[in-house]
Every structure is written in C-alpha cells, then in structure tokens.
Amino acid sequence: SFFHLKLENKTKGKLQRQICQVVLNHFEKQYTKELGDAWTGVRDVLTHPLCWQYAVLFNKFSWSLELENTLCLKGYHPLFQETLPYLPASLKCYISRTPGRFPAQKHQPGKLKDYYLLNAASLLPVLALEVKDGEEVLDVCAAPGGKSVAILQCAYPGNFHCNEFDSLRSRWLRQTLESFIPTPLINSVTVSNLDGRWIGDLNPELYDKILVDAPCSNDRSWLFSTDIHQATLRLMQRKELSSLQLQLLRSAVKALRPGGSLVYSTCTLSKAENSDVINLILNSCSNILPVDISDMGKAVSQEFTLLGGTQQHELLVLPEKGKAWGPMYVAKLKK
C-alpha cells in the first residue's frame, strides 16, 4: 500500500544516514564517564534510527474517533495510564511498542491538523509545568512548537507568550501553531522572536509558569552530522552552550512572578548542560528553590527509563529498545 511504500522510503533514508565518528568518539568518552553501564544501551538506540519511536499527540481542537480507532488497530495504546500528579483529561497521546513513525499530515492552509508526531519524553516538561487555565505562560525557546501545542492541549492560559530567537525557526513555530490552534484561541497566543536572554529585563515578574526548553547539544541529530567540519565546530562550541543556558535561565527567573514555577529541559544527556546548570542557578539565586518531581517520575517509570540517582527536582530519560524515548532532561524550580 501507499502508506507502507512511503514508510519504507523514509526508512531507507534513515538507514543510509552515516554515523559521525568524531561525535560518537566524543560521546563515548563523556557518557561512559557520566552514565557508566547505562551508556551501552543508550548508544545502541541513538546509533540505530530503525529502532526510534514516535508518539502521536492528539489535537483536541480537531478530534476524531477514527484516528483513535486506526491507532488502536495498529497496536498503539494511550501513553499515560497511571495516575499522574497532573494529567488533564484533554491531553491524549498514543504510543506503540514497535519502532516506526505514523505518517505525518501535510500542512493545509485553513485546516487544523489532527495530531502531532513527537518524542513522547517531550511531554514530561509540559506535565511538570502544571499549567492551569488563566495563567500567564511563557515558552522561551518555543520552536518547532510541539511543547507549545501540548501546553494548549492541557489548559487555556490567560496569555501565552511563545518566543523563538531564530527567525527561520520562528516562522516554523508560527506555522505549527496555525496548524493546531483554532482562531479564537490563537488570539491569546503572542509569538515573538526576542533574544531569550533579555526577556527577564523586558517583562520582569510577569509570568506564572515558564518553560525553558533550552538550545542544547542534540545528541540524536549530532550523531548523524553529515558535515565533519560542522560536527567538529559543534563539539568545540559545546562548552559555550552551558553559559547560554545559564543566561536563559537567569532571564527566566527575572521574568517569573514570586510563587511562580519554571521548568528547564534539554534533549541531551550531558551533565554540563543539565544538572550542572541547575546547580549553578540553585547556588547563585537565593530566591529559587528546587521542586520535587519524583512523583511524576514514579508515575511514568512504566513507559520511560529514568537514570537512577538523580536529585528529586530532576529526571533524565534514557532511550532503550522498545522505549526509545529521550534523551530528555527535566528540572523544576520555583521562585
């Protein structure tokens, strides 16, 4: 069938992608040290795109029973079946144990899409944020828009500010929002392309909830860098990422109302960009406290493999075969 043909061609493309040895060697050194034995299993998933998995996030604004039936026939099941500390009934996501990707929907102007394909672990920062109706919400680095769309599946913010500094990615973000969010609601969403490091000064103590899904060394895509020079440059500049992440977090802290909470997330395993950044913030901002998210961790431990021995305010999702979600680091703080 056409569906299978399309999937096969996509798969062939994935198969032909070459592992970038420079990046793998770098990860090998760093992650063997940081993750120990866990790295071997993670490396197996990251270097084999054929075992990657994609979740199907429903769009409640364009809901169809037909989609749910189709997914069930294909062996998908709802992702969150446990009782989570925060799980709006309107957030529906389906996953399958087997690798592969449900076909994506084409963008059609004026027509809402029914679902969004994503790494299931991307929903954890959104669930940790616990957005309630009427709140002022900021997504600092919002493109391509999956987490923004997920936030709007959970609640109706009073104002939702989606920001993306990169102008190309910002256009992509706008298109994503237009494909998923109906007209009256999209009016309560503000899309900007400011430098996230200045938002705290521009909008001090304005927001109840802030998501900082920071630019990071994206372990999955870096491993398949086609340009060796770009890969080498990325690895050299990797150290500078943590200072950018720190600046974005400091800005978010300024923009947060007292009593408000902030979630920081990345899609890297790197301690320098995860725990180290959060520890620096906790040690340097006397008005910031860690928030225990271990309940959420316990509730999702059936579907996600989490690194053991992390602090109560953080989670690190490790991809493994059959649960190829992540890498995803999540930490929660409050002012």
Short mmCIF file of N, CA and C in Angstrom, two decimals, residues 188-319:
data_model
loop_
_atom_site.label_atom_id
_atom_site.label_comp_id
_atom_site.label_asym_id
_atom_site.label_seq_id
_atom_site.Cartn_x
_atom_site.Cartn_y
_atom_site.Cartn_z
N SER A 188 -5.00 34.58 21.83
CA SER A 188 -4.40 34.73 23.16
C SER A 188 -2.95 34.27 23.18
N VAL A 189 -2.43 33.91 21.99
CA VAL A 189 -1.03 33.50 21.89
C VAL A 189 -0.22 34.62 21.23
N THR A 190 0.87 35.01 21.88
CA THR A 190 1.77 36.00 21.31
C THR A 190 3.03 35.30 20.85
N VAL A 191 3.39 35.46 19.58
CA VAL A 191 4.64 34.88 19.09
C VAL A 191 5.65 36.01 18.89
N SER A 192 6.83 35.86 19.49
CA SER A 192 7.86 36.90 19.34
C SER A 192 9.17 36.24 18.95
N ASN A 193 10.09 37.01 18.35
CA ASN A 193 11.44 36.46 18.20
C ASN A 193 12.48 37.35 18.85
N LEU A 194 12.39 37.37 20.18
CA LEU A 194 13.34 38.11 21.00
C LEU A 194 14.50 37.21 21.39
N ASP A 195 15.59 37.82 21.78
CA ASP A 195 16.68 37.06 22.39
C ASP A 195 16.20 36.71 23.81
N GLY A 196 16.04 35.42 24.07
CA GLY A 196 15.50 34.97 25.36
C GLY A 196 16.26 35.50 26.57
N ARG A 197 17.52 35.88 26.35
CA ARG A 197 18.34 36.39 27.47
C ARG A 197 17.87 37.75 27.95
N TRP A 198 17.02 38.44 27.13
CA TRP A 198 16.56 39.78 27.51
C TRP A 198 15.12 39.81 28.02
N ILE A 199 14.42 38.69 27.92
CA ILE A 199 13.01 38.68 28.30
C ILE A 199 12.80 39.06 29.78
N GLY A 200 13.71 38.63 30.62
CA GLY A 200 13.60 38.94 32.05
C GLY A 200 13.63 40.44 32.31
N ASP A 201 14.47 41.16 31.56
CA ASP A 201 14.56 42.61 31.72
C ASP A 201 13.35 43.30 31.09
N LEU A 202 12.85 42.74 29.96
CA LEU A 202 11.70 43.34 29.27
C LEU A 202 10.40 43.13 30.05
N ASN A 203 10.23 41.93 30.59
CA ASN A 203 8.98 41.57 31.29
C ASN A 203 9.25 41.05 32.70
N PRO A 204 9.74 41.89 33.59
CA PRO A 204 10.09 41.36 34.92
C PRO A 204 8.85 40.90 35.70
N GLU A 205 8.98 39.76 36.36
CA GLU A 205 7.95 39.19 37.24
C GLU A 205 6.55 39.19 36.63
N LEU A 206 6.46 38.78 35.37
CA LEU A 206 5.18 38.82 34.67
C LEU A 206 4.47 37.47 34.62
N TYR A 207 5.24 36.38 34.60
CA TYR A 207 4.65 35.07 34.27
C TYR A 207 4.49 34.16 35.49
N ASP A 208 3.40 33.35 35.45
CA ASP A 208 3.17 32.34 36.48
C ASP A 208 3.96 31.07 36.22
N LYS A 209 4.08 30.73 34.93
CA LYS A 209 4.75 29.48 34.54
C LYS A 209 5.67 29.76 33.36
N ILE A 210 6.90 29.27 33.44
CA ILE A 210 7.84 29.46 32.33
C ILE A 210 8.51 28.14 31.96
N LEU A 211 8.54 27.86 30.66
CA LEU A 211 9.27 26.71 30.15
C LEU A 211 10.52 27.20 29.44
N VAL A 212 11.68 26.69 29.87
CA VAL A 212 12.94 26.97 29.17
C VAL A 212 13.41 25.64 28.57
N ASP A 213 12.98 25.39 27.34
CA ASP A 213 13.41 24.18 26.63
C ASP A 213 14.63 24.61 25.82
N ALA A 214 15.78 24.55 26.48
CA ALA A 214 16.95 25.29 26.01
C ALA A 214 17.62 24.69 24.78
N PRO A 215 18.24 25.57 23.96
CA PRO A 215 19.12 25.07 22.91
C PRO A 215 20.20 24.22 23.58
N CYS A 216 20.48 23.05 23.02
CA CYS A 216 21.44 22.15 23.68
C CYS A 216 22.16 21.34 22.62
N SER A 217 23.13 20.54 23.05
CA SER A 217 23.76 19.65 22.08
C SER A 217 22.80 18.47 21.90
N ASN A 218 22.11 18.47 20.76
CA ASN A 218 21.08 17.48 20.49
C ASN A 218 21.73 16.14 20.13
N ASP A 219 21.82 15.26 21.12
CA ASP A 219 22.57 14.01 20.94
C ASP A 219 22.13 13.21 19.72
N ARG A 220 20.81 13.11 19.51
CA ARG A 220 20.31 12.31 18.38
C ARG A 220 20.78 12.86 17.04
N SER A 221 20.57 14.18 16.82
CA SER A 221 20.90 14.70 15.48
C SER A 221 22.41 14.91 15.30
N TRP A 222 23.12 15.24 16.37
CA TRP A 222 24.57 15.44 16.25
C TRP A 222 25.29 14.17 15.79
N LEU A 223 24.79 13.02 16.22
CA LEU A 223 25.42 11.75 15.84
C LEU A 223 25.38 11.51 14.34
N PHE A 224 24.43 12.19 13.66
CA PHE A 224 24.29 11.99 12.21
C PHE A 224 24.71 13.23 11.43
N SER A 225 25.60 14.05 12.01
CA SER A 225 26.11 15.23 11.30
C SER A 225 26.75 14.77 10.00
N THR A 226 26.35 15.38 8.89
CA THR A 226 26.91 14.96 7.60
C THR A 226 28.20 15.73 7.32
N ASP A 227 28.32 16.90 7.94
CA ASP A 227 29.47 17.75 7.67
C ASP A 227 30.46 17.64 8.83
N ILE A 228 31.59 17.04 8.56
CA ILE A 228 32.57 16.77 9.62
C ILE A 228 33.11 18.06 10.24
N HIS A 229 33.23 19.10 9.43
CA HIS A 229 33.73 20.39 9.96
C HIS A 229 32.71 20.99 10.91
N GLN A 230 31.44 20.94 10.50
CA GLN A 230 30.38 21.46 11.35
C GLN A 230 30.34 20.67 12.67
N ALA A 231 30.49 19.35 12.57
CA ALA A 231 30.46 18.50 13.76
C ALA A 231 31.60 18.86 14.71
N THR A 232 32.78 19.06 14.17
CA THR A 232 33.95 19.40 14.99
C THR A 232 33.75 20.75 15.66
N LEU A 233 33.21 21.69 14.88
CA LEU A 233 32.93 23.02 15.40
C LEU A 233 31.92 22.93 16.55
N ARG A 234 30.85 22.16 16.32
CA ARG A 234 29.82 21.97 17.34
C ARG A 234 30.44 21.45 18.64
N LEU A 235 31.31 20.46 18.51
CA LEU A 235 31.92 19.87 19.70
C LEU A 235 32.82 20.87 20.42
N MET A 236 33.49 21.72 19.64
CA MET A 236 34.34 22.75 20.25
C MET A 236 33.50 23.80 20.97
N GLN A 237 32.34 24.12 20.38
CA GLN A 237 31.49 25.15 20.96
C GLN A 237 30.55 24.61 22.03
N ARG A 238 30.63 23.31 22.25
CA ARG A 238 29.70 22.67 23.19
C ARG A 238 29.78 23.30 24.58
N LYS A 239 31.00 23.68 24.97
CA LYS A 239 31.19 24.25 26.31
C LYS A 239 30.45 25.58 26.46
N GLU A 240 30.30 26.30 25.34
CA GLU A 240 29.65 27.61 25.41
C GLU A 240 28.13 27.49 25.59
N LEU A 241 27.59 26.32 25.26
CA LEU A 241 26.15 26.14 25.38
C LEU A 241 25.68 26.30 26.82
N SER A 242 26.46 25.78 27.77
CA SER A 242 26.01 25.85 29.16
C SER A 242 25.96 27.30 29.66
N SER A 243 26.81 28.17 29.10
CA SER A 243 26.73 29.56 29.56
C SER A 243 25.50 30.25 28.94
N LEU A 244 25.13 29.87 27.71
CA LEU A 244 23.89 30.38 27.11
C LEU A 244 22.68 29.89 27.92
N GLN A 245 22.70 28.60 28.27
CA GLN A 245 21.59 28.01 29.04
C GLN A 245 21.43 28.72 30.38
N LEU A 246 22.57 29.02 31.00
CA LEU A 246 22.55 29.71 32.28
C LEU A 246 21.96 31.12 32.14
N GLN A 247 22.33 31.81 31.07
CA GLN A 247 21.80 33.16 30.83
C GLN A 247 20.29 33.13 30.56
N LEU A 248 19.86 32.13 29.81
CA LEU A 248 18.42 31.99 29.54
C LEU A 248 17.66 31.73 30.84
N LEU A 249 18.24 30.88 31.70
CA LEU A 249 17.60 30.58 32.98
C LEU A 249 17.54 31.80 33.88
N ARG A 250 18.64 32.56 33.93
CA ARG A 250 18.65 33.78 34.75
C ARG A 250 17.58 34.76 34.28
N SER A 251 17.44 34.87 32.98
CA SER A 251 16.44 35.74 32.39
C SER A 251 15.03 35.26 32.77
N ALA A 252 14.81 33.95 32.69
CA ALA A 252 13.51 33.37 33.04
C ALA A 252 13.19 33.60 34.51
N VAL A 253 14.20 33.49 35.35
CA VAL A 253 14.00 33.72 36.79
C VAL A 253 13.51 35.16 37.03
N LYS A 254 14.12 36.11 36.33
CA LYS A 254 13.67 37.51 36.44
C LYS A 254 12.23 37.69 35.96
N ALA A 255 11.87 36.97 34.90
CA ALA A 255 10.54 37.12 34.30
C ALA A 255 9.44 36.42 35.11
N LEU A 256 9.85 35.60 36.08
CA LEU A 256 8.90 34.80 36.85
C LEU A 256 8.36 35.57 38.05
N ARG A 257 7.04 35.44 38.26
CA ARG A 257 6.43 36.04 39.45
C ARG A 257 6.84 35.27 40.70
N PRO A 258 6.97 35.94 41.82
CA PRO A 258 7.17 35.19 43.07
C PRO A 258 6.01 34.20 43.25
N GLY A 259 6.34 32.97 43.60
CA GLY A 259 5.30 31.93 43.69
C GLY A 259 5.15 31.15 42.38
N GLY A 260 5.71 31.70 41.30
CA GLY A 260 5.61 31.02 40.01
C GLY A 260 6.62 29.89 39.88
N SER A 261 6.41 29.02 38.90
CA SER A 261 7.39 27.95 38.72
C SER A 261 7.92 27.87 37.29
N LEU A 262 9.07 27.23 37.20
CA LEU A 262 9.85 27.22 35.97
C LEU A 262 10.31 25.78 35.71
N VAL A 263 10.19 25.36 34.46
CA VAL A 263 10.73 24.05 34.09
C VAL A 263 11.83 24.25 33.06
N TYR A 264 12.96 23.58 33.31
CA TYR A 264 14.10 23.62 32.39
C TYR A 264 14.21 22.24 31.75
N SER A 265 14.37 22.20 30.42
CA SER A 265 14.53 20.90 29.77
C SER A 265 15.52 20.98 28.62
N THR A 266 16.15 19.84 28.34
CA THR A 266 17.05 19.72 27.18
C THR A 266 16.85 18.32 26.59
N CYS A 267 17.38 18.12 25.37
CA CYS A 267 17.34 16.77 24.79
C CYS A 267 18.75 16.21 24.68
N THR A 268 19.57 16.51 25.71
CA THR A 268 20.92 15.95 25.75
C THR A 268 21.11 15.18 27.05
N LEU A 269 22.09 14.27 27.06
CA LEU A 269 22.43 13.52 28.27
C LEU A 269 23.51 14.25 29.08
N SER A 270 24.04 15.32 28.50
CA SER A 270 25.24 15.95 29.05
C SER A 270 25.04 16.64 30.40
N LYS A 271 25.76 16.15 31.40
CA LYS A 271 25.69 16.69 32.76
C LYS A 271 26.00 18.19 32.79
N ALA A 272 26.94 18.63 31.96
CA ALA A 272 27.34 20.05 31.92
C ALA A 272 26.18 20.96 31.52
N GLU A 273 25.25 20.42 30.72
CA GLU A 273 24.12 21.22 30.24
C GLU A 273 22.84 20.95 31.04
N ASN A 274 22.91 19.99 31.95
CA ASN A 274 21.74 19.60 32.72
C ASN A 274 21.91 19.94 34.21
N SER A 275 22.30 18.94 35.01
CA SER A 275 22.44 19.15 36.46
C SER A 275 23.36 20.31 36.81
N ASP A 276 24.48 20.43 36.08
CA ASP A 276 25.46 21.47 36.42
C ASP A 276 24.83 22.86 36.30
N VAL A 277 24.05 23.07 35.23
CA VAL A 277 23.41 24.36 35.00
C VAL A 277 22.39 24.65 36.12
N ILE A 278 21.59 23.63 36.45
CA ILE A 278 20.58 23.79 37.50
C ILE A 278 21.24 24.05 38.86
N ASN A 279 22.32 23.33 39.14
CA ASN A 279 23.02 23.55 40.41
C ASN A 279 23.59 24.96 40.51
N LEU A 280 24.10 25.48 39.39
CA LEU A 280 24.62 26.85 39.38
C LEU A 280 23.52 27.85 39.72
N ILE A 281 22.33 27.64 39.14
CA ILE A 281 21.20 28.53 39.42
C ILE A 281 20.78 28.42 40.89
N LEU A 282 20.66 27.20 41.37
CA LEU A 282 20.24 26.99 42.77
C LEU A 282 21.24 27.60 43.75
N ASN A 283 22.52 27.52 43.39
CA ASN A 283 23.56 28.04 44.30
C ASN A 283 23.73 29.55 44.21
N SER A 284 23.26 30.15 43.09
CA SER A 284 23.51 31.59 42.93
C SER A 284 22.26 32.45 43.08
N CYS A 285 21.06 31.83 43.06
CA CYS A 285 19.83 32.62 43.22
C CYS A 285 19.15 32.24 44.54
N SER A 286 19.22 33.14 45.50
CA SER A 286 18.67 32.82 46.82
C SER A 286 17.15 32.72 46.80
N ASN A 287 16.52 33.28 45.75
CA ASN A 287 15.05 33.26 45.69
C ASN A 287 14.50 32.06 44.90
N ILE A 288 15.38 31.12 44.54
CA ILE A 288 14.96 29.96 43.74
C ILE A 288 15.10 28.66 44.54
N LEU A 289 14.02 27.88 44.54
CA LEU A 289 14.02 26.61 45.26
C LEU A 289 13.74 25.45 44.30
N PRO A 290 14.33 24.27 44.59
CA PRO A 290 14.00 23.10 43.77
C PRO A 290 12.61 22.58 44.10
N VAL A 291 11.92 22.02 43.12
CA VAL A 291 10.59 21.43 43.34
C VAL A 291 10.69 19.92 43.08
N ASP A 292 10.21 19.14 44.04
CA ASP A 292 10.28 17.68 43.94
C ASP A 292 9.34 17.18 42.83
N ILE A 293 9.90 16.53 41.80
CA ILE A 293 9.06 15.95 40.74
C ILE A 293 9.20 14.42 40.70
N SER A 294 9.65 13.84 41.82
CA SER A 294 9.87 12.39 41.84
C SER A 294 8.56 11.60 41.71
N ASP A 295 7.42 12.20 42.14
CA ASP A 295 6.12 11.54 41.97
C ASP A 295 5.82 11.32 40.50
N MET A 296 6.10 12.34 39.69
CA MET A 296 5.88 12.23 38.25
C MET A 296 6.80 11.14 37.70
N GLY A 297 8.03 11.14 38.16
CA GLY A 297 8.99 10.12 37.73
C GLY A 297 8.48 8.72 38.00
N LYS A 298 7.98 8.50 39.23
CA LYS A 298 7.45 7.17 39.59
C LYS A 298 6.27 6.81 38.68
N ALA A 299 5.39 7.78 38.46
CA ALA A 299 4.17 7.51 37.68
C ALA A 299 4.48 7.16 36.22
N VAL A 300 5.59 7.65 35.67
CA VAL A 300 5.88 7.36 34.26
C VAL A 300 6.97 6.30 34.08
N SER A 301 7.38 5.69 35.19
CA SER A 301 8.51 4.75 35.10
C SER A 301 8.18 3.47 34.33
N GLN A 302 6.87 3.21 34.09
CA GLN A 302 6.50 2.06 33.25
C GLN A 302 6.90 2.29 31.80
N GLU A 303 6.66 3.51 31.33
CA GLU A 303 6.85 3.80 29.90
C GLU A 303 8.21 4.42 29.58
N PHE A 304 8.86 4.98 30.58
CA PHE A 304 10.14 5.66 30.36
C PHE A 304 11.21 5.06 31.25
N THR A 305 12.43 4.98 30.73
CA THR A 305 13.55 4.54 31.54
C THR A 305 14.27 5.77 32.07
N LEU A 306 14.31 5.90 33.39
CA LEU A 306 14.91 7.08 34.00
C LEU A 306 16.25 6.72 34.62
N LEU A 307 17.21 7.63 34.52
CA LEU A 307 18.50 7.43 35.15
C LEU A 307 18.30 7.44 36.67
N GLY A 308 18.90 6.47 37.35
CA GLY A 308 18.80 6.42 38.82
C GLY A 308 19.75 7.42 39.45
N GLY A 309 19.52 7.73 40.70
CA GLY A 309 20.47 8.55 41.46
C GLY A 309 20.44 10.04 41.14
N THR A 310 19.38 10.51 40.46
CA THR A 310 19.30 11.95 40.22
C THR A 310 18.63 12.62 41.44
N GLN A 311 18.67 13.95 41.50
CA GLN A 311 18.05 14.68 42.60
C GLN A 311 16.54 14.65 42.45
N GLN A 312 15.82 15.00 43.51
CA GLN A 312 14.35 14.92 43.49
C GLN A 312 13.70 15.92 42.53
N HIS A 313 14.43 16.99 42.21
CA HIS A 313 13.84 18.02 41.34
C HIS A 313 14.17 17.79 39.87
N GLU A 314 14.78 16.65 39.53
CA GLU A 314 15.18 16.42 38.13
C GLU A 314 14.93 14.98 37.69
N LEU A 315 14.77 14.81 36.37
CA LEU A 315 14.63 13.49 35.75
C LEU A 315 15.50 13.48 34.50
N LEU A 316 16.05 12.32 34.18
CA LEU A 316 16.75 12.16 32.91
C LEU A 316 16.23 10.89 32.25
N VAL A 317 15.56 11.05 31.11
CA VAL A 317 15.01 9.90 30.37
C VAL A 317 16.10 9.33 29.46
N LEU A 318 16.37 8.04 29.63
CA LEU A 318 17.37 7.34 28.81
C LEU A 318 16.66 6.46 27.78
N PRO A 319 16.96 6.66 26.50
CA PRO A 319 16.32 5.80 25.49
C PRO A 319 16.79 4.35 25.63
#
